[in-house]
Amino acid sequence: MFEKLESALEIGSGLGASYVELRGESGFIEYIQMDDGRVSALTQRLEQGVAVRVLADGAWGFVTTSDLNGLDNAVKDAYSMARAAAITRREPIVLAETKAHEDVLDFDVKRDPRHVPIEEKLQYMQDMTKEIRDFDSRITAVTVKIRTASGKKYLMTSDGSRIQTDVVLVWSYPWVTGKDGTRLSAARYEDASTKSGWEYLEKVATPEVIGLEAAKRVKLQLEGIPAKGGSFPCVLGPRVIGVLAHEALGHLAEADLTVQSSFNGKVGEVVAAEGVSMTDNGVDEGNLGTSKYDDEASLASRVEIIKDSVLTELMTNREYAAKIGQRVTGNARAESYLHPPIIRMRNTLFERGDYNPDEMFEGIEFGYYCADFRGGQAQMNASFQVGIQEAYEIVNGELGKPVTDLSISGIATDSLFKIEGVANEDFPFELGRCGKGQEAFVAAGGPNIRFLKGGITFGGSS
Amino acid sequence: MIEEKTLLDLCEYIVKAGKEKGAEHIEVHAASESEVESDVEMGQISQVSKKNLSEIAIRLFIGKRMGSAFTNIPTQDAANEALDLAISAAKATTEDEDWSGLPSPADEYPVIEGLWQDSVVDSDSGEVVGLAGKALSLSVKADPDLIPGFGGSAAIGFSAAYANSNGVAHSDKGTFALVVLGGIAPTDTGMTPMVFAYDIARDMNVDVEGTVDDVASTIQICKNSVKGNSGKHTIIMHPLAYGQVMNFTLIQSIRGDNVARGKSKIGDKLGEKIASEKITVVDDGLHPRGVSSSSADDEGVPRRRTPIIEKGVLRSFLWDTYWANKMGVKSTGNAKRNMRQGLVDISPSNIVVEPGEREIEDIIKGTKHGYYIRGVQGAHSSNPESGDFSIVGNPAILIENGKMVGAVHGLMVAGNVYDLLNQVDEIAKTPHYLQSIIGPEIVFKDVSLIAKE
């Protein structure tokens, strides 16, 4: 692959492009869906293609192609696309300087998903379906989806970087429906690894573990009482506080979005209550959003977005690092050769605090504990929304009844000041996907965090 | 882009080759697309992209065992490699007792005029850039505070073909041009929400002026921040907003697969009143201005017009071939194939909400207190089974004494879609032509709102 990329790279440089980036991919990708035990999709594919990105005259041109023998033309096309964009620009795009890297990254995959028999994969899905069905007789429908990938990615830039890396994915996702009389409900769960092979689904995300996580939430939904609407004191658990870190703060701290969000111009200012720190850690070993390099060949890093309540750093790529005069944080990521890299989060978290974990609910007469989410979305006026699929009332300092679906919202720039306590405890990460025009695998987490009334609005219907 | 006839030849070749390799039944769906697109970031065009993509999805059966495969390389060699993968998948999988056959040839296909325009595929990158450039210069003129934070333009040509071992052979082609604009503006305390608008046309005559005007006039109002009130209020929803809510609740419940699997709350309500008599909703795969209009769905079954709700009464669900066969009904031409995943799903074509009598301006003038909700956050977190939703209206604009006065930040709307459908009070006159929905604004009364304190 590198030989083909190299000759195309030379053509791009010869045309006068200031930067040429070629990202080749080749590999095996698989999708299987099982609905109530019936295989409704079972697709294996071998896919290869190259993403060509050229910076010329201060604008980007991008071409994606699956024709590896037509890369010379793809580079020429990308160059002419860049020139078409360039004539309209008031100021040219420039890239921050970075060190070039040459590297070969091999993952220690015990069981390459490409070589795991289909029968074994279907057995995993059947086992999960059974696990879920057996959990509660009111469970009426079960869909299980898995995705796997195994291949290689080749990144080459005109700055001299040349990185070859293994690509691996195993992903498991059940969606469960429950029915009690006329009452219908649903819940989902998801787990994934971008570092391990099939052994991850055998040992960590097993049918038992993942099935139980989804099934127990449907049961809670069927037994829950409606939530109230309004603002209440609350505690958000690791899975929900992680999504809040991602949706409410993370997106606003992606430099391409910051410049148009409520965080604009606030670097160096206090943006949160005392003791609050939030990080996007791209070098957390083994985590879902971690990689050594990003898709511009920059080293990934730990980005201290909020440090001791001060907005400290934004996530950047080379273009935005130059634009805002900050370091390159290595957050340029692309879903596949079909897309150009853009600024994405990796593993986003609230750092642990100093609040006694045993006192999180203490003194709350009435409020909510939110344990798990389903989806979330950010907007530029700092408004965030997180759908909640597992929550409980807090009554007189004690965990109370489960409540049915609701969502929470707030204005991040206000809500952060209403944080009353961040637990001093370890926490698990929630593993999932984020959509920003293209998909990225991301992790999010944090310790239990307690909010004062006025911080979080509950969209209950009662 | 590959000509549709060439694609169809390839599909028919793969069907034949698949049978020779041992497939008893086989279908092939191929698509090809060429696209030139410009992207706007922070008021300038940052990137122009060119994509030439091919997708070939194969699904075959040995007995009642199904296997599928995909390739992005439109050659006979690549197809043969994919066929081998699909056959080994079919041999390894379990039987599906309920599978009873692929679609049969149709008597005739509907003809929809105007889906293909040479001007789109003949356009060059300069013309595409020109559309976005015009949107940017008009934005600056409309309001110096308006920042075109996001947007772009595109010209797309596509072809598609389908063939199966029952003798179905069908091909199609179409074009689109589009312009998109997402605008924001600083306020005293922060930022307005991002306000989106777009226009899609089959030819290059996209309405750039109207798109910019829509964003600029909304931003003008959103620059003023106001407080909202909790309680039961009248809301007017733009199709960008209710389209999202419906997509993740009602639409899921009219999918035949969900009805058959007991996942639909209205699965047993055909012929019953489930909504206000003021609302009529149709799935119209033949609408001349519909983005999803075509002569056939992704299984080569003719598209049609299917009434979903007629004056509040539930009239039909949507079906593909598999679920229609299983339930003893006919496909409504609503099969949608995820090419890379090999999954055939049931999906609406163009959801059309029938218009009412008064223009939206007159409805707003007659509203004493209410909220105009132009977009929502979090519709995808709704519970499709129960129909419960809890979302943030954003942008949400307060209406007082017939005037839109400013943006409310953090206005939550919580409820159940089947209650909401009964709260329809009025439907405006002029539809918006959007990607998956064609409809005017809808007025809902007594909707529970929770305002940020």
mmCIF file of C-alpha atoms in Angstrom, chain A residues 31 33 35-36 38-48 59-64 66 77 81 84-85 88-91 93 118-119 122 126 141-143 175 177 182 184-186 229-231 259-262 320 337-338 340 374-381 383-385 387 405-409 411 414 453 457-460, chain B residues 36 41-53 59 66-70 72-73 81 85 88-89 92-94 96 125-126 129 149-150 184 189-194 261-265 322-323 340-343 376-386 388 390-392 394-395 409-410 412 414-415 450-453:
data_model
loop_
_atom_site.group_PDB
_atom_site.id
_atom_site.type_symbol
_atom_site.label_atom_id
_atom_site.label_comp_id
_atom_site.label_asym_id
_atom_site.label_seq_id
_atom_site.Cartn_x
_atom_site.Cartn_y
_atom_site.Cartn_z
ATOM 1 C CA TYR A 31 -22.207 -6.909 10.653
ATOM 2 C CA GLN A 33 -28.121 -8.686 13.418
ATOM 3 C CA ASP A 35 -34.029 -10.339 15.827
ATOM 4 C CA ASP A 36 -35.723 -12.722 18.280
ATOM 5 C CA ARG A 38 -33.651 -14.888 13.545
ATOM 6 C CA VAL A 39 -30.553 -13.793 11.616
ATOM 7 C CA SER A 40 -31.752 -10.717 9.722
ATOM 8 C CA ALA A 41 -28.342 -9.600 8.475
ATOM 9 C CA LEU A 42 -25.052 -11.399 8.161
ATOM 10 C CA THR A 43 -22.672 -9.458 6.018
ATOM 11 C CA GLN A 44 -18.959 -9.867 5.721
ATOM 12 C CA ARG A 45 -17.062 -7.573 3.470
ATOM 13 C CA LEU A 46 -13.555 -6.853 2.354
ATOM 14 C CA GLU A 47 -13.160 -3.171 1.851
ATOM 15 C CA GLN A 48 -10.305 -1.034 0.706
ATOM 16 C CA ALA A 59 -7.983 25.536 1.308
ATOM 17 C CA TRP A 60 -8.699 21.840 1.550
ATOM 18 C CA GLY A 61 -9.547 19.442 -1.237
ATOM 19 C CA PHE A 62 -10.745 15.963 -0.348
ATOM 20 C CA VAL A 63 -11.284 12.911 -2.513
ATOM 21 C CA THR A 64 -12.196 9.406 -1.440
ATOM 22 C CA SER A 66 -11.644 2.750 -3.804
ATOM 23 C CA ASP A 77 -8.747 15.969 -8.354
ATOM 24 C CA MET A 81 -11.015 20.871 -5.507
ATOM 25 C CA ALA A 84 -11.864 25.820 -6.275
ATOM 26 C CA ALA A 85 -12.358 26.435 -2.548
ATOM 27 C CA THR A 88 -13.305 32.189 -2.151
ATOM 28 C CA ARG A 89 -11.230 32.441 1.042
ATOM 29 C CA ARG A 90 -10.374 35.674 2.794
ATOM 30 C CA GLU A 91 -7.589 34.084 4.834
ATOM 31 C CA ILE A 93 -5.783 27.836 6.147
ATOM 32 C CA ILE A 118 -19.622 -17.494 12.039
ATOM 33 C CA GLU A 119 -21.221 -20.292 14.080
ATOM 34 C CA LEU A 122 -24.196 -16.624 16.155
ATOM 35 C CA GLN A 126 -28.221 -16.690 20.717
ATOM 36 C CA ALA A 141 -38.581 -8.814 21.798
ATOM 37 C CA VAL A 142 -34.787 -8.929 21.654
ATOM 38 C CA THR A 143 -32.525 -7.562 18.938
ATOM 39 C CA TRP A 175 -32.047 -3.661 22.242
ATOM 40 C CA THR A 177 -38.500 -4.615 24.534
ATOM 41 C CA THR A 182 -50.620 -2.176 27.585
ATOM 42 C CA LEU A 184 -44.452 -1.064 26.528
ATOM 43 C CA SER A 185 -40.895 -0.172 27.223
ATOM 44 C CA ALA A 186 -37.374 -0.583 25.910
ATOM 45 C CA GLY A 229 -40.814 17.925 35.553
ATOM 46 C CA GLY A 230 -38.738 20.770 36.939
ATOM 47 C CA SER A 231 -35.433 21.323 38.659
ATOM 48 C CA VAL A 259 -15.194 29.313 18.054
ATOM 49 C CA GLN A 260 -18.952 29.336 17.509
ATOM 50 C CA SER A 261 -20.142 28.323 20.962
ATOM 51 C CA SER A 262 -20.750 29.866 24.354
ATOM 52 C CA TYR A 320 -7.301 24.895 14.563
ATOM 53 C CA TYR A 337 -11.415 6.455 4.178
ATOM 54 C CA LEU A 338 -14.820 7.828 3.173
ATOM 55 C CA PRO A 340 -11.751 13.570 6.155
ATOM 56 C CA ARG A 374 -29.845 6.711 26.077
ATOM 57 C CA GLY A 375 -28.521 9.347 23.685
ATOM 58 C CA GLY A 376 -27.675 12.981 24.147
ATOM 59 C CA GLN A 377 -27.178 16.118 22.101
ATOM 60 C CA ALA A 378 -25.427 19.475 22.375
ATOM 61 C CA GLN A 379 -26.217 22.871 20.879
ATOM 62 C CA MET A 380 -24.129 25.996 20.424
ATOM 63 C CA ASN A 381 -25.947 28.041 23.061
ATOM 64 C CA SER A 383 -27.893 23.779 25.879
ATOM 65 C CA PHE A 384 -27.444 20.049 26.429
ATOM 66 C CA GLN A 385 -29.868 17.154 26.615
ATOM 67 C CA GLY A 387 -31.903 10.912 27.589
ATOM 68 C CA ASP A 405 -37.920 7.349 30.728
ATOM 69 C CA LEU A 406 -37.119 10.992 30.939
ATOM 70 C CA SER A 407 -34.359 13.304 29.891
ATOM 71 C CA ILE A 408 -32.308 15.921 31.652
ATOM 72 C CA SER A 409 -31.112 19.217 30.282
ATOM 73 C CA ILE A 411 -27.241 25.236 29.978
ATOM 74 C CA ASP A 414 -24.767 27.644 34.202
ATOM 75 C CA LYS A 453 -31.349 22.518 42.520
ATOM 76 C CA THR A 457 -33.773 20.415 34.595
ATOM 77 C CA PHE A 458 -35.766 17.187 34.584
ATOM 78 C CA GLY A 459 -38.045 16.629 31.626
ATOM 79 C CA GLY A 460 -40.453 14.322 33.430
ATOM 80 C CA VAL B 36 -19.110 17.349 -5.407
ATOM 81 C CA GLU B 41 -16.686 26.622 8.456
ATOM 82 C CA MET B 42 -16.730 29.955 10.229
ATOM 83 C CA GLY B 43 -18.008 31.980 7.338
ATOM 84 C CA GLN B 44 -15.622 30.661 4.701
ATOM 85 C CA ILE B 45 -15.488 27.675 2.392
ATOM 86 C CA SER B 46 -12.890 25.421 3.963
ATOM 87 C CA GLN B 47 -13.009 22.330 1.803
ATOM 88 C CA VAL B 48 -14.321 20.977 -1.458
ATOM 89 C CA SER B 49 -14.736 17.204 -1.721
ATOM 90 C CA LYS B 50 -15.320 14.854 -4.566
ATOM 91 C CA LYS B 51 -16.726 11.395 -4.093
ATOM 92 C CA ASN B 52 -17.254 8.659 -6.649
ATOM 93 C CA LEU B 53 -18.672 5.686 -4.823
ATOM 94 C CA ARG B 59 -28.216 -11.353 -0.465
ATOM 95 C CA MET B 66 -29.501 -16.420 4.276
ATOM 96 C CA GLY B 67 -26.064 -14.963 3.683
ATOM 97 C CA SER B 68 -25.103 -11.551 2.429
ATOM 98 C CA ALA B 69 -22.039 -9.667 1.310
ATOM 99 C CA PHE B 70 -20.941 -6.264 0.144
ATOM 100 C CA ASN B 72 -17.384 -1.323 -3.060
ATOM 101 C CA ILE B 73 -15.634 -2.447 -6.228
ATOM 102 C CA GLU B 81 -15.226 -12.751 -4.237
ATOM 103 C CA LEU B 85 -18.363 -14.770 1.280
ATOM 104 C CA SER B 88 -20.123 -19.377 3.157
ATOM 105 C CA ALA B 89 -22.211 -17.144 5.437
ATOM 106 C CA ALA B 92 -22.946 -21.302 8.427
ATOM 107 C CA THR B 93 -26.108 -19.595 9.573
ATOM 108 C CA THR B 94 -29.417 -20.887 10.923
ATOM 109 C CA ASP B 96 -35.332 -18.818 8.924
ATOM 110 C CA SER B 125 -16.792 22.386 -8.730
ATOM 111 C CA GLY B 126 -16.950 26.128 -9.438
ATOM 112 C CA VAL B 129 -18.730 26.442 -4.677
ATOM 113 C CA GLY B 149 -20.785 28.690 11.283
ATOM 114 C CA PHE B 150 -21.659 25.652 9.278
ATOM 115 C CA ILE B 184 -25.290 31.690 14.940
ATOM 116 C CA THR B 189 -24.619 36.490 27.546
ATOM 117 C CA GLY B 190 -23.314 33.946 25.070
ATOM 118 C CA MET B 191 -24.499 32.578 21.765
ATOM 119 C CA THR B 192 -27.779 31.979 20.011
ATOM 120 C CA PRO B 193 -28.543 28.365 19.240
ATOM 121 C CA MET B 194 -27.405 27.330 15.790
ATOM 122 C CA ARG B 261 -42.828 -8.309 16.752
ATOM 123 C CA GLY B 262 -45.168 -6.709 19.300
ATOM 124 C CA LYS B 263 -42.995 -3.602 19.509
ATOM 125 C CA SER B 264 -45.678 -1.177 18.330
ATOM 126 C CA LYS B 265 -48.051 0.490 20.738
ATOM 127 C CA TYR B 322 -40.239 -10.335 4.167
ATOM 128 C CA TRP B 323 -42.587 -8.979 6.828
ATOM 129 C CA ARG B 340 -22.764 -2.158 3.893
ATOM 130 C CA GLN B 341 -24.589 -3.971 6.699
ATOM 131 C CA GLY B 342 -26.741 -6.063 4.374
ATOM 132 C CA LEU B 343 -29.791 -5.290 6.429
ATOM 133 C CA VAL B 376 -35.215 19.838 19.016
ATOM 134 C CA GLN B 377 -32.379 18.228 20.924
ATOM 135 C CA GLY B 378 -32.507 14.589 21.891
ATOM 136 C CA ALA B 379 -35.384 13.170 19.836
ATOM 137 C CA HIS B 380 -33.190 10.083 19.324
ATOM 138 C CA SER B 381 -33.321 9.377 23.057
ATOM 139 C CA SER B 382 -37.114 8.884 22.886
ATOM 140 C CA ASN B 383 -38.576 5.502 23.731
ATOM 141 C CA PRO B 384 -39.844 4.180 20.372
ATOM 142 C CA GLU B 385 -41.836 1.411 22.016
ATOM 143 C CA SER B 386 -43.748 3.485 24.559
ATOM 144 C CA ASP B 388 -42.492 8.661 25.497
ATOM 145 C CA SER B 390 -38.461 14.191 26.641
ATOM 146 C CA ILE B 391 -36.627 16.750 24.558
ATOM 147 C CA VAL B 392 -35.304 20.283 24.530
ATOM 148 C CA ASN B 394 -33.971 24.570 20.550
ATOM 149 C CA PRO B 395 -34.368 27.040 18.970
ATOM 150 C CA HIS B 409 -32.809 28.612 26.389
ATOM 151 C CA GLY B 410 -33.451 25.183 27.898
ATOM 152 C CA MET B 412 -38.116 21.071 27.741
ATOM 153 C CA ALA B 414 -42.046 16.037 27.743
ATOM 154 C CA GLY B 415 -44.889 13.732 26.889
ATOM 155 C CA ILE B 450 -40.662 22.691 31.671
ATOM 156 C CA ALA B 451 -38.686 25.917 31.572
ATOM 157 C CA LYS B 452 -35.215 26.219 33.042
ATOM 158 C CA GLU B 453 -35.409 27.982 36.407
#
